[in-house]
PDB file of C-alpha atoms in Angstrom:
ATOM      1  CA  ASP A   1     -12.492 -64.910 -49.378  1.00  0.00           C
ATOM      2  CA  ALA A   2     -14.094 -68.342 -49.156  1.00  0.00           C
ATOM      3  CA  GLY A   3     -14.690 -69.826 -52.621  1.00  0.00           C
ATOM      4  CA  ILE A   4     -18.505 -69.522 -52.745  1.00  0.00           C
ATOM      5  CA  THR A   5     -20.537 -68.526 -55.757  1.00  0.00           C
ATOM      6  CA  GLN A   6     -24.233 -68.143 -56.183  1.00  0.00           C
ATOM      7  CA  SER A   7     -26.182 -68.154 -59.365  1.00  0.00           C
ATOM      8  CA  PRO A   8     -27.995 -66.376 -60.652  1.00  0.00           C
ATOM      9  CA  ARG A   9     -27.044 -63.200 -58.862  1.00  0.00           C
ATOM     10  CA  HIS A  10     -30.416 -61.554 -59.806  1.00  0.00           C
ATOM     11  CA  LYS A  11     -33.670 -63.025 -60.961  1.00  0.00           C
ATOM     12  CA  VAL A  12     -37.135 -61.730 -61.738  1.00  0.00           C
ATOM     13  CA  THR A  13     -39.884 -64.276 -62.047  1.00  0.00           C
ATOM     14  CA  GLU A  14     -43.653 -64.504 -61.948  1.00  0.00           C
ATOM     15  CA  THR A  15     -45.886 -65.939 -59.276  1.00  0.00           C
ATOM     16  CA  GLY A  16     -46.426 -69.665 -59.696  1.00  0.00           C
ATOM     17  CA  THR A  17     -43.244 -70.416 -61.558  1.00  0.00           C
ATOM     18  CA  PRO A  18     -40.502 -72.721 -60.202  1.00  0.00           C
ATOM     19  CA  VAL A  19     -37.201 -71.204 -59.390  1.00  0.00           C
ATOM     20  CA  THR A  20     -33.944 -72.898 -58.525  1.00  0.00           C
ATOM     21  CA  LEU A  21     -30.942 -71.093 -56.992  1.00  0.00           C
ATOM     22  CA  ARG A  22     -27.524 -72.599 -56.935  1.00  0.00           C
ATOM     23  CA  CYS A  23     -24.729 -72.420 -54.471  1.00  0.00           C
ATOM     24  CA  HIS A  24     -21.257 -73.734 -55.374  1.00  0.00           C
ATOM     25  CA  GLN A  25     -18.234 -73.959 -53.127  1.00  0.00           C
ATOM     26  CA  THR A  26     -14.672 -74.939 -53.745  1.00  0.00           C
ATOM     27  CA  GLU A  27     -13.678 -75.335 -50.091  1.00  0.00           C
ATOM     28  CA  ASN A  28     -14.900 -78.930 -49.663  1.00  0.00           C
ATOM     29  CA  HIS A  29     -16.781 -77.830 -46.501  1.00  0.00           C
ATOM     30  CA  ARG A  30     -19.225 -80.274 -45.033  1.00  0.00           C
ATOM     31  CA  TYR A  31     -22.024 -77.922 -44.080  1.00  0.00           C
ATOM     32  CA  MET A  32     -23.946 -75.641 -46.365  1.00  0.00           C
ATOM     33  CA  TYR A  33     -26.848 -73.356 -45.541  1.00  0.00           C
ATOM     34  CA  TRP A  34     -29.521 -71.231 -47.304  1.00  0.00           C
ATOM     35  CA  TYR A  35     -30.684 -68.076 -45.589  1.00  0.00           C
ATOM     36  CA  ARG A  36     -33.080 -65.286 -46.620  1.00  0.00           C
ATOM     37  CA  GLN A  37     -32.593 -61.650 -45.620  1.00  0.00           C
ATOM     38  CA  ASP A  38     -35.493 -59.303 -45.312  1.00  0.00           C
ATOM     39  CA  PRO A  39     -35.853 -55.846 -43.772  1.00  0.00           C
ATOM     40  CA  GLY A  40     -36.783 -56.072 -40.213  1.00  0.00           C
ATOM     41  CA  HIS A  41     -36.098 -59.791 -39.946  1.00  0.00           C
ATOM     42  CA  GLY A  42     -32.273 -60.137 -40.306  1.00  0.00           C
ATOM     43  CA  LEU A  43     -31.159 -63.433 -41.653  1.00  0.00           C
ATOM     44  CA  ARG A  44     -33.430 -66.399 -41.262  1.00  0.00           C
ATOM     45  CA  LEU A  45     -32.318 -70.029 -41.960  1.00  0.00           C
ATOM     46  CA  ILE A  46     -34.310 -71.834 -44.666  1.00  0.00           C
ATOM     47  CA  HIS A  47     -32.606 -75.237 -44.936  1.00  0.00           C
ATOM     48  CA  TYR A  48     -29.197 -76.594 -44.311  1.00  0.00           C
ATOM     49  CA  SER A  49     -27.105 -79.672 -45.214  1.00  0.00           C
ATOM     50  CA  TYR A  50     -24.624 -81.526 -43.190  1.00  0.00           C
ATOM     51  CA  GLY A  51     -23.425 -83.793 -45.972  1.00  0.00           C
ATOM     52  CA  VAL A  52     -24.296 -85.195 -49.375  1.00  0.00           C
ATOM     53  CA  LYS A  53     -27.955 -86.136 -49.402  1.00  0.00           C
ATOM     54  CA  ASP A  54     -28.282 -85.036 -45.753  1.00  0.00           C
ATOM     55  CA  THR A  55     -30.488 -81.963 -45.255  1.00  0.00           C
ATOM     56  CA  ASP A  56     -32.725 -80.537 -42.622  1.00  0.00           C
ATOM     57  CA  LYS A  57     -35.212 -77.678 -42.213  1.00  0.00           C
ATOM     58  CA  GLY A  58     -34.535 -74.339 -40.793  1.00  0.00           C
ATOM     59  CA  GLU A  59     -36.768 -71.698 -39.352  1.00  0.00           C
ATOM     60  CA  VAL A  60     -38.601 -70.711 -42.521  1.00  0.00           C
ATOM     61  CA  SER A  61     -38.666 -73.856 -44.678  1.00  0.00           C
ATOM     62  CA  ASP A  62     -42.270 -73.794 -45.907  1.00  0.00           C
ATOM     63  CA  GLY A  63     -42.369 -73.348 -49.763  1.00  0.00           C
ATOM     64  CA  TYR A  64     -38.708 -74.323 -50.196  1.00  0.00           C
ATOM     65  CA  SER A  65     -36.962 -77.564 -50.956  1.00  0.00           C
ATOM     66  CA  VAL A  66     -33.270 -78.300 -51.249  1.00  0.00           C
ATOM     67  CA  SER A  67     -30.934 -80.937 -52.711  1.00  0.00           C
ATOM     68  CA  ARG A  68     -27.321 -81.775 -52.266  1.00  0.00           C
ATOM     69  CA  SER A  69     -26.078 -84.459 -54.688  1.00  0.00           C
ATOM     70  CA  LYS A  70     -22.396 -83.290 -54.502  1.00  0.00           C
ATOM     71  CA  THR A  71     -20.346 -81.782 -51.766  1.00  0.00           C
ATOM     72  CA  GLU A  72     -19.778 -78.606 -53.768  1.00  0.00           C
ATOM     73  CA  ASP A  73     -23.352 -77.871 -54.799  1.00  0.00           C
ATOM     74  CA  PHE A  74     -26.467 -77.017 -52.715  1.00  0.00           C
ATOM     75  CA  LEU A  75     -29.601 -76.151 -54.653  1.00  0.00           C
ATOM     76  CA  LEU A  76     -32.589 -74.210 -53.290  1.00  0.00           C
ATOM     77  CA  THR A  77     -35.897 -74.649 -55.089  1.00  0.00           C
ATOM     78  CA  LEU A  78     -39.037 -72.616 -54.906  1.00  0.00           C
ATOM     79  CA  GLU A  79     -41.549 -75.068 -56.267  1.00  0.00           C
ATOM     80  CA  SER A  80     -44.125 -72.392 -57.021  1.00  0.00           C
ATOM     81  CA  ALA A  81     -42.808 -68.908 -56.240  1.00  0.00           C
ATOM     82  CA  THR A  82     -45.014 -66.395 -54.346  1.00  0.00           C
ATOM     83  CA  SER A  83     -44.514 -62.654 -53.815  1.00  0.00           C
ATOM     84  CA  SER A  84     -43.657 -63.323 -50.152  1.00  0.00           C
ATOM     85  CA  GLN A  85     -40.529 -65.064 -51.331  1.00  0.00           C
ATOM     86  CA  THR A  86     -39.156 -61.877 -52.891  1.00  0.00           C
ATOM     87  CA  SER A  87     -35.926 -61.501 -50.839  1.00  0.00           C
ATOM     88  CA  VAL A  88     -32.175 -61.731 -50.915  1.00  0.00           C
ATOM     89  CA  TYR A  89     -31.011 -65.287 -50.540  1.00  0.00           C
ATOM     90  CA  PHE A  90     -27.576 -66.133 -49.134  1.00  0.00           C
ATOM     91  CA  CYS A  91     -25.680 -69.312 -49.168  1.00  0.00           C
ATOM     92  CA  ALA A  92     -23.074 -70.110 -46.333  1.00  0.00           C
ATOM     93  CA  ILE A  93     -20.630 -72.866 -45.671  1.00  0.00           C
ATOM     94  CA  SER A  94     -18.909 -74.174 -42.596  1.00  0.00           C
ATOM     95  CA  ASP A  95     -16.810 -77.158 -41.547  1.00  0.00           C
ATOM     96  CA  PRO A  96     -16.288 -78.454 -37.993  1.00  0.00           C
ATOM     97  CA  LEU A  97     -12.744 -79.444 -38.812  1.00  0.00           C
ATOM     98  CA  ALA A  98     -11.781 -76.019 -40.115  1.00  0.00           C
ATOM     99  CA  GLY A  99     -10.534 -73.433 -37.639  1.00  0.00           C
ATOM    100  CA  ALA A 100     -13.434 -72.167 -35.488  1.00  0.00           C
ATOM    101  CA  GLY A 101     -15.584 -75.017 -36.652  1.00  0.00           C
ATOM    102  CA  GLU A 102     -18.975 -73.347 -36.477  1.00  0.00           C
ATOM    103  CA  THR A 103     -17.853 -70.286 -38.346  1.00  0.00           C
ATOM    104  CA  GLN A 104     -19.965 -69.683 -41.425  1.00  0.00           C
ATOM    105  CA  TYR A 105     -18.698 -68.039 -44.663  1.00  0.00           C
ATOM    106  CA  PHE A 106     -21.209 -66.403 -46.958  1.00  0.00           C
ATOM    107  CA  GLY A 107     -21.651 -66.092 -50.663  1.00  0.00           C
ATOM    108  CA  PRO A 108     -22.526 -62.799 -52.417  1.00  0.00           C
ATOM    109  CA  GLY A 109     -26.203 -63.351 -52.524  1.00  0.00           C
ATOM    110  CA  THR A 110     -29.122 -63.669 -54.986  1.00  0.00           C
ATOM    111  CA  ARG A 111     -31.748 -61.003 -55.287  1.00  0.00           C
ATOM    112  CA  LEU A 112     -35.001 -62.657 -56.244  1.00  0.00           C
ATOM    113  CA  LEU A 113     -38.068 -60.619 -57.208  1.00  0.00           C
ATOM    114  CA  VAL A 114     -41.388 -62.437 -57.609  1.00  0.00           C
ATOM    115  CA  LEU A 115     -43.988 -60.394 -59.535  1.00  0.00           C
TER     116      LEU A 115
ATOM    117  CA  GLY B   1     -36.226 -70.266 -28.183  1.00  0.00           C
ATOM    118  CA  GLU B   2     -32.787 -68.581 -28.715  1.00  0.00           C
ATOM    119  CA  ASP B   3     -32.759 -64.866 -29.531  1.00  0.00           C
ATOM    120  CA  VAL B   4     -30.222 -62.309 -30.351  1.00  0.00           C
ATOM    121  CA  GLU B   5     -30.946 -58.542 -29.802  1.00  0.00           C
ATOM    122  CA  GLN B   6     -29.180 -55.501 -31.195  1.00  0.00           C
ATOM    123  CA  SER B   7     -29.894 -51.864 -31.455  1.00  0.00           C
ATOM    124  CA  LEU B   8     -30.782 -51.008 -35.045  1.00  0.00           C
ATOM    125  CA  PHE B   9     -28.903 -47.844 -35.610  1.00  0.00           C
ATOM    126  CA  LEU B  10     -25.691 -46.179 -34.400  1.00  0.00           C
ATOM    127  CA  SER B  11     -24.231 -42.904 -35.758  1.00  0.00           C
ATOM    128  CA  VAL B  12     -20.700 -41.675 -34.919  1.00  0.00           C
ATOM    129  CA  ARG B  13     -18.175 -39.154 -36.162  1.00  0.00           C
ATOM    130  CA  GLU B  14     -15.157 -40.168 -38.096  1.00  0.00           C
ATOM    131  CA  GLY B  15     -12.309 -40.809 -35.753  1.00  0.00           C
ATOM    132  CA  ASP B  16     -14.438 -41.514 -32.781  1.00  0.00           C
ATOM    133  CA  SER B  17     -14.885 -45.025 -31.304  1.00  0.00           C
ATOM    134  CA  SER B  18     -18.073 -47.033 -32.135  1.00  0.00           C
ATOM    135  CA  VAL B  19     -19.484 -49.559 -29.688  1.00  0.00           C
ATOM    136  CA  ILE B  20     -22.137 -51.985 -31.061  1.00  0.00           C
ATOM    137  CA  ASN B  21     -23.904 -54.018 -28.370  1.00  0.00           C
ATOM    138  CA  CYS B  22     -25.606 -57.378 -28.506  1.00  0.00           C
ATOM    139  CA  THR B  23     -27.441 -59.551 -26.072  1.00  0.00           C
ATOM    140  CA  TYR B  24     -28.099 -63.265 -26.552  1.00  0.00           C
ATOM    141  CA  THR B  25     -29.993 -65.956 -24.754  1.00  0.00           C
ATOM    142  CA  ASP B  26     -28.299 -69.327 -25.352  1.00  0.00           C
ATOM    143  CA  SER B  27     -25.790 -69.802 -22.548  1.00  0.00           C
ATOM    144  CA  SER B  28     -24.456 -72.950 -24.300  1.00  0.00           C
ATOM    145  CA  SER B  29     -23.232 -71.027 -27.321  1.00  0.00           C
ATOM    146  CA  THR B  30     -19.767 -72.122 -28.152  1.00  0.00           C
ATOM    147  CA  TYR B  31     -18.827 -69.144 -30.337  1.00  0.00           C
ATOM    148  CA  LEU B  32     -20.132 -65.619 -30.741  1.00  0.00           C
ATOM    149  CA  TYR B  33     -19.588 -63.794 -33.992  1.00  0.00           C
ATOM    150  CA  TRP B  34     -19.519 -60.391 -35.521  1.00  0.00           C
ATOM    151  CA  TYR B  35     -20.221 -60.100 -39.271  1.00  0.00           C
ATOM    152  CA  LYS B  36     -20.147 -56.953 -41.486  1.00  0.00           C
ATOM    153  CA  GLN B  37     -22.402 -56.349 -44.430  1.00  0.00           C
ATOM    154  CA  GLU B  38     -21.735 -53.531 -46.887  1.00  0.00           C
ATOM    155  CA  PRO B  39     -24.578 -52.396 -49.226  1.00  0.00           C
ATOM    156  CA  GLY B  40     -25.378 -55.000 -51.902  1.00  0.00           C
ATOM    157  CA  ALA B  41     -22.884 -57.479 -50.503  1.00  0.00           C
ATOM    158  CA  GLY B  42     -22.814 -60.702 -48.588  1.00  0.00           C
ATOM    159  CA  LEU B  43     -21.890 -61.006 -44.882  1.00  0.00           C
ATOM    160  CA  GLN B  44     -18.167 -60.847 -44.200  1.00  0.00           C
ATOM    161  CA  LEU B  45     -16.808 -62.492 -40.992  1.00  0.00           C
ATOM    162  CA  LEU B  46     -15.214 -59.689 -38.888  1.00  0.00           C
ATOM    163  CA  THR B  47     -14.224 -61.514 -35.798  1.00  0.00           C
ATOM    164  CA  TYR B  48     -15.414 -64.230 -33.344  1.00  0.00           C
ATOM    165  CA  ILE B  49     -14.887 -65.031 -29.753  1.00  0.00           C
ATOM    166  CA  PHE B  50     -14.789 -68.300 -28.024  1.00  0.00           C
ATOM    167  CA  SER B  51     -17.230 -68.580 -25.054  1.00  0.00           C
ATOM    168  CA  ASN B  52     -14.472 -69.129 -22.492  1.00  0.00           C
ATOM    169  CA  MET B  53     -12.854 -65.797 -23.323  1.00  0.00           C
ATOM    170  CA  ASP B  54     -13.633 -62.339 -21.978  1.00  0.00           C
ATOM    171  CA  MET B  55     -11.943 -60.224 -24.594  1.00  0.00           C
ATOM    172  CA  LYS B  56     -10.372 -60.452 -27.922  1.00  0.00           C
ATOM    173  CA  GLN B  57      -8.495 -57.696 -29.738  1.00  0.00           C
ATOM    174  CA  ASP B  58      -7.738 -57.625 -33.452  1.00  0.00           C
ATOM    175  CA  GLN B  59      -6.269 -54.350 -34.719  1.00  0.00           C
ATOM    176  CA  ARG B  60      -8.918 -51.680 -34.434  1.00  0.00           C
ATOM    177  CA  LEU B  61     -11.544 -54.192 -33.286  1.00  0.00           C
ATOM    178  CA  THR B  62     -12.136 -55.250 -29.547  1.00  0.00           C
ATOM    179  CA  VAL B  63     -14.749 -57.782 -28.613  1.00  0.00           C
ATOM    180  CA  LEU B  64     -15.939 -58.000 -25.046  1.00  0.00           C
ATOM    181  CA  LEU B  65     -17.950 -60.879 -23.704  1.00  0.00           C
ATOM    182  CA  ASN B  66     -19.876 -60.826 -20.422  1.00  0.00           C
ATOM    183  CA  LYS B  67     -21.173 -64.419 -20.059  1.00  0.00           C
ATOM    184  CA  LYS B  68     -23.017 -63.661 -16.844  1.00  0.00           C
ATOM    185  CA  ASP B  69     -25.152 -60.998 -18.501  1.00  0.00           C
ATOM    186  CA  LYS B  70     -25.058 -62.670 -21.949  1.00  0.00           C
ATOM    187  CA  HIS B  71     -23.788 -59.422 -23.426  1.00  0.00           C
ATOM    188  CA  LEU B  72     -21.394 -59.059 -26.350  1.00  0.00           C
ATOM    189  CA  SER B  73     -19.929 -55.820 -27.692  1.00  0.00           C
ATOM    190  CA  LEU B  74     -17.810 -54.741 -30.603  1.00  0.00           C
ATOM    191  CA  ARG B  75     -15.725 -51.703 -30.298  1.00  0.00           C
ATOM    192  CA  ILE B  76     -14.281 -50.091 -33.459  1.00  0.00           C
ATOM    193  CA  ALA B  77     -11.445 -47.631 -32.639  1.00  0.00           C
ATOM    194  CA  ASP B  78     -10.869 -44.655 -34.914  1.00  0.00           C
ATOM    195  CA  THR B  79     -13.991 -45.283 -36.917  1.00  0.00           C
ATOM    196  CA  GLN B  80     -13.631 -44.525 -40.610  1.00  0.00           C
ATOM    197  CA  THR B  81     -16.209 -43.817 -43.329  1.00  0.00           C
ATOM    198  CA  GLY B  82     -15.373 -47.201 -44.802  1.00  0.00           C
ATOM    199  CA  ASP B  83     -16.697 -48.735 -41.570  1.00  0.00           C
ATOM    200  CA  SER B  84     -20.180 -47.675 -42.458  1.00  0.00           C
ATOM    201  CA  ALA B  85     -22.119 -50.901 -42.834  1.00  0.00           C
ATOM    202  CA  ILE B  86     -24.613 -53.163 -41.050  1.00  0.00           C
ATOM    203  CA  TYR B  87     -23.086 -55.230 -38.298  1.00  0.00           C
ATOM    204  CA  PHE B  88     -24.582 -58.585 -37.249  1.00  0.00           C
ATOM    205  CA  CYS B  89     -23.984 -60.350 -34.019  1.00  0.00           C
ATOM    206  CA  ALA B  90     -24.596 -64.153 -34.027  1.00  0.00           C
ATOM    207  CA  GLU B  91     -24.496 -66.933 -31.553  1.00  0.00           C
ATOM    208  CA  THR B  92     -24.287 -70.706 -32.141  1.00  0.00           C
ATOM    209  CA  GLU B  93     -27.512 -72.492 -31.625  1.00  0.00           C
ATOM    210  CA  GLY B  94     -27.205 -74.890 -28.646  1.00  0.00           C
ATOM    211  CA  GLY B  95     -27.453 -78.533 -29.669  1.00  0.00           C
ATOM    212  CA  SER B  96     -27.478 -77.774 -33.359  1.00  0.00           C
ATOM    213  CA  GLN B  97     -24.952 -78.809 -35.995  1.00  0.00           C
ATOM    214  CA  GLY B  98     -23.343 -75.403 -36.151  1.00  0.00           C
ATOM    215  CA  ASN B  99     -26.463 -73.358 -36.869  1.00  0.00           C
ATOM    216  CA  LEU B 100     -26.188 -69.785 -36.101  1.00  0.00           C
ATOM    217  CA  ILE B 101     -28.882 -67.331 -34.721  1.00  0.00           C
ATOM    218  CA  PHE B 102     -28.453 -63.816 -36.076  1.00  0.00           C
ATOM    219  CA  GLY B 103     -29.477 -60.492 -34.623  1.00  0.00           C
ATOM    220  CA  LYS B 104     -31.321 -58.178 -36.946  1.00  0.00           C
ATOM    221  CA  GLY B 105     -28.145 -56.001 -37.504  1.00  0.00           C
ATOM    222  CA  THR B 106     -26.984 -52.538 -36.348  1.00  0.00           C
ATOM    223  CA  LYS B 107     -26.563 -50.023 -39.114  1.00  0.00           C
ATOM    224  CA  LEU B 108     -23.472 -47.934 -38.419  1.00  0.00           C
ATOM    225  CA  SER B 109     -23.358 -44.540 -40.064  1.00  0.00           C
ATOM    226  CA  VAL B 110     -20.039 -42.679 -39.847  1.00  0.00           C
ATOM    227  CA  LYS B 111     -20.213 -38.901 -40.496  1.00  0.00           C
ATOM    228  CA  PRO B 112     -17.098 -37.090 -41.848  1.00  0.00           C
TER     229      PRO B 112
END
């Protein structure tokens, strides 16, 4: 399995509070991604990073920000959590120089409940 | 924009073959993927096929690609109860830096 961990694995928070999710990889892959998974919607890309300090928006980026200060860590922040952000969040990594370059490997997920 | 479509449910009997179908829209996709998700877990890469291939076989898994019709299928031979999961088809997003577009997933139920 790809060396990807996510923390926390479960979180319950209240509306209006800030929340930061962490993705950590030990594979030295260049690209990192944050997705959310919701019933009826499959996986939707929130933000992605193509290098340290290089990030871009995905399909559903409103209400989320990201930071990547080191190759191994990609942080997802909900500045002021809302109930619509209750979801399962997955981190993924890929590297164009590794095998089938666009293949993404996923972390175990973080279940977030916003009350 | 790009879109990936899959049927939502498939039910088979143990020992039968399962065929999960997917259609996609981006003809410039380099790779197409099948991922498996078991309950409470992340997505596990099952297999992928390069866009210039028609078929790829890997043990019980056979992937067929029809580029003309933009149709991808995953066949699981001798389906077992451990194959019960959600299966996602994904295509690479044309012109992107490796972004994937996922279908909504097909839930495979295997009955003993």
